[in-house]
Coordinates of C-alpha atoms in Angstrom, one line a residue:
M1 CA 0.8 -37.2 -8.7
D2 CA 1.6 -36.5 -5.1
K3 CA 2.6 -33.0 -4.1
I4 CA 5.7 -33.0 -1.9
L5 CA 7.3 -30.0 -0.2
I6 CA 10.9 -30.5 0.9
E7 CA 13.0 -28.0 2.8
L8 CA 16.6 -28.6 1.7
I9 CA 19.1 -27.4 4.3
L10 CA 22.3 -27.0 2.5
T11 CA 24.0 -25.7 5.6
N12 CA 23.3 -24.7 9.2
K13 CA 25.9 -22.0 9.0
C14 CA 24.8 -18.3 8.8
N15 CA 26.7 -15.2 7.9
K16 CA 24.6 -13.0 10.3
R17 CA 23.5 -13.1 13.9
C18 CA 20.1 -11.4 13.8
E19 CA 19.0 -10.1 17.2
Y20 CA 15.7 -12.0 17.0
C21 CA 17.2 -15.4 16.2
D22 CA 18.3 -17.6 19.0
L23 CA 19.3 -20.6 16.9
D24 CA 22.5 -22.4 17.7
F25 CA 24.2 -22.3 14.3
Q26 CA 26.9 -24.9 13.7
N27 CA 29.6 -25.3 11.1
K28 CA 28.0 -28.1 9.0
S29 CA 27.0 -28.4 5.4
L30 CA 25.8 -31.1 3.0
S31 CA 28.4 -32.6 0.7
F32 CA 28.1 -33.1 -3.0
D33 CA 27.9 -36.8 -2.4
E34 CA 25.0 -36.3 0.0
L35 CA 23.2 -34.1 -2.6
D36 CA 23.7 -36.9 -5.2
I37 CA 21.8 -39.3 -2.9
F38 CA 18.9 -36.9 -2.7
I39 CA 18.9 -36.1 -6.4
N40 CA 18.8 -39.8 -7.3
F41 CA 15.9 -40.2 -4.8
I42 CA 13.9 -37.5 -6.6
K43 CA 14.6 -39.0 -10.0
K44 CA 13.5 -42.4 -9.0
N45 CA 10.5 -41.4 -6.9
K46 CA 8.3 -39.3 -9.2
A47 CA 6.2 -36.6 -7.6
N48 CA 5.3 -32.9 -7.9
Y49 CA 8.2 -31.6 -5.8
T50 CA 8.6 -28.1 -4.4
I51 CA 12.1 -27.6 -3.0
N52 CA 12.8 -24.7 -0.6
F53 CA 16.4 -23.9 0.1
F54 CA 16.0 -23.0 3.8
W55 CA 17.6 -22.5 7.2
G56 CA 21.1 -21.3 7.9
E57 CA 22.1 -19.1 4.9
P58 CA 21.8 -21.1 1.6
L59 CA 23.9 -18.6 -0.3
L60 CA 26.9 -19.7 1.7
E61 CA 26.7 -22.9 -0.4
F62 CA 25.8 -21.3 -3.7
E63 CA 27.9 -23.7 -5.8
K64 CA 26.0 -26.6 -4.2
L65 CA 22.7 -24.9 -4.8
K66 CA 23.6 -24.4 -8.5
Y67 CA 24.6 -28.1 -8.7
F68 CA 21.4 -29.3 -7.2
V69 CA 19.2 -27.2 -9.4
N70 CA 21.0 -28.1 -12.6
E71 CA 20.9 -31.8 -11.8
S72 CA 17.3 -32.0 -10.5
K73 CA 15.3 -29.3 -12.3
N74 CA 13.8 -31.7 -14.8
N75 CA 12.2 -33.5 -11.8
V76 CA 11.2 -30.5 -9.7
S77 CA 8.2 -28.4 -10.2
K78 CA 9.2 -25.3 -8.2
F79 CA 12.2 -24.0 -6.3
S80 CA 12.4 -21.2 -3.7
I81 CA 15.2 -19.8 -1.5
W82 CA 15.0 -18.1 1.9
T83 CA 17.8 -15.7 2.4
N84 CA 19.2 -12.6 4.0
W85 CA 20.4 -10.7 1.0
V86 CA 23.8 -9.8 2.1
L87 CA 25.5 -12.3 -0.2
L88 CA 23.4 -11.6 -3.3
T89 CA 25.3 -10.7 -6.5
K90 CA 24.2 -10.1 -10.1
E91 CA 25.5 -13.5 -11.0
K92 CA 23.4 -15.2 -8.3
L93 CA 20.3 -13.2 -9.1
D94 CA 20.6 -14.0 -12.8
F95 CA 20.9 -17.7 -12.0
L96 CA 17.9 -17.6 -9.6
R97 CA 15.8 -15.7 -12.2
D98 CA 16.9 -17.9 -15.1
N99 CA 15.8 -21.0 -13.2
N100 CA 12.5 -19.6 -12.0
I101 CA 13.6 -19.7 -8.3
E102 CA 11.4 -17.5 -6.1
I103 CA 13.4 -15.4 -3.7
Y104 CA 12.2 -14.7 -0.1
L105 CA 14.3 -11.9 1.3
S106 CA 14.2 -11.3 5.1
I107 CA 13.9 -7.7 6.3
D108 CA 13.4 -7.0 10.0
N109 CA 12.1 -4.0 11.9
I110 CA 15.3 -3.5 13.9
S111 CA 17.0 -1.1 11.5
L112 CA 16.5 0.5 8.1
W113 CA 19.1 -1.9 6.6
K114 CA 21.5 0.7 5.3
D115 CA 23.9 -2.0 4.2
L116 CA 21.6 -3.3 1.5
D117 CA 22.4 -2.8 -2.2
L118 CA 19.0 -1.6 -3.5
E119 CA 20.4 -0.8 -6.9
L120 CA 21.4 -4.4 -7.3
I121 CA 18.0 -5.9 -6.7
K122 CA 15.7 -3.3 -8.4
D123 CA 15.6 -5.3 -11.7
Y124 CA 14.7 -8.5 -10.0
K125 CA 11.6 -7.5 -8.0
E126 CA 9.3 -9.8 -10.0
I127 CA 10.9 -12.8 -8.3
I128 CA 11.4 -11.3 -4.9
N129 CA 9.1 -11.7 -1.9
I130 CA 9.7 -9.8 1.3
N131 CA 9.6 -11.5 4.7
F132 CA 8.9 -8.6 7.0
I133 CA 10.0 -10.0 10.4
N134 CA 8.9 -8.1 13.5
D135 CA 11.0 -8.4 16.6
P136 CA 9.0 -7.5 19.8
D137 CA 11.6 -5.1 21.1
Y138 CA 11.4 -2.9 18.0
L139 CA 7.7 -2.7 17.2
D140 CA 7.9 1.1 17.2
N141 CA 9.9 0.9 14.0
S142 CA 7.5 -1.5 12.2
L143 CA 5.4 1.0 10.4
L144 CA 8.4 3.1 9.3
V145 CA 10.2 0.1 7.9
F146 CA 7.0 -1.2 6.2
E147 CA 6.5 2.2 4.5
K148 CA 10.1 2.0 3.2
I149 CA 9.4 -1.5 1.8
I150 CA 6.4 -0.3 -0.2
D151 CA 8.1 2.9 -1.2
L152 CA 10.6 0.7 -3.0
W153 CA 7.7 -0.9 -4.8
F154 CA 8.0 -4.4 -3.4
K155 CA 4.5 -5.9 -4.0
N156 CA 4.8 -9.4 -2.3
I157 CA 5.1 -9.0 1.4
A158 CA 4.7 -11.5 4.2
F159 CA 4.0 -10.1 7.7
M160 CA 5.8 -12.3 10.2
P161 CA 6.4 -12.3 14.0
A162 CA 9.9 -13.4 14.9
F163 CA 9.1 -17.0 15.8
N164 CA 12.6 -17.8 17.0
T165 CA 12.5 -15.4 20.0
K166 CA 11.0 -16.1 23.4
K167 CA 10.5 -12.4 24.2
W168 CA 6.8 -12.1 23.2
N169 CA 4.1 -11.4 25.8
I170 CA 0.5 -10.4 25.8
K171 CA 1.3 -6.7 25.5
T172 CA 3.7 -7.0 22.6
L173 CA 1.4 -9.4 20.8
W174 CA -1.4 -6.9 21.2
N175 CA 0.9 -4.2 19.7
L176 CA 1.7 -6.5 16.8
K177 CA -2.0 -6.9 16.1
Q178 CA -2.5 -3.2 16.0
I179 CA 0.4 -2.7 13.6
Y180 CA -1.0 -5.5 11.3
S181 CA -4.4 -3.8 11.4
K182 CA -2.8 -0.7 10.0
I183 CA -0.7 -2.5 7.5
I184 CA -3.6 -4.5 6.1
T185 CA -5.2 -1.3 4.9
Q186 CA -2.5 -1.3 2.2
S187 CA -3.7 -4.6 0.8
S188 CA -5.2 -2.9 -2.3
I189 CA -1.7 -2.0 -3.6
I190 CA 0.4 -5.0 -2.3
N191 CA 0.0 -8.7 -2.0
L192 CA 0.0 -9.1 1.7
S193 CA 0.2 -12.4 3.5
T194 CA 0.9 -13.8 6.9
Y195 CA 3.4 -16.5 7.6
T196 CA 2.5 -19.0 10.3
Y197 CA 4.7 -21.9 9.4
F198 CA 7.5 -23.1 11.7
N199 CA 9.5 -26.2 11.9
W200 CA 8.2 -27.5 15.1
V201 CA 5.7 -26.5 17.8
S202 CA 7.3 -25.4 21.1
I203 CA 5.5 -23.8 24.0
D204 CA 6.5 -20.2 23.1
K205 CA 5.7 -20.6 19.4
Q206 CA 2.3 -22.2 20.2
F207 CA 1.6 -19.2 22.5
I208 CA 2.2 -16.8 19.6
L209 CA 0.1 -18.8 17.2
D210 CA -2.8 -19.2 19.7
T211 CA -2.8 -15.6 20.7

């Protein structure tokens, strides 16, 4: 059976405006009727599907996410969601855990994210992966933020440059490499990965990848 990865963009709206992101968010979302078309396609075209709820902020359309999962889970092998965790609640976390949906939470090196409810997520760490996003303007913070992540006992961490920014240069990429060299020494106690996927190749992103 064919393996097919699909990134399902429920909405291109976002509840945040992260400094490293230069995307032009718009006020558009999929309708339930559009989701039904996709669900029927999956049911008719059998494959080993992995569905990523991605782009924008999927939790802005949580009811549609629930609907899609409930209607398609018998035909999908794996679900995951990429989110900033501002909109997480116990209800949402319970649904994600009960339906074996992997959570990818984005943390950046810009601040120590004092607004996050760490008590809320402490019981869900087994399904949480941390996307540690590094903005070139804040690399001095990177090791401090990384230490806080592992102090909270998150085990699955992806080390990521901020692909959506055009501020990288040879100097900052060299600094990023030095930081990664220090972080990788912790690989005996965490599951460390790098994230090199992006939706399209542009000149600035190809420059990051090549370097």
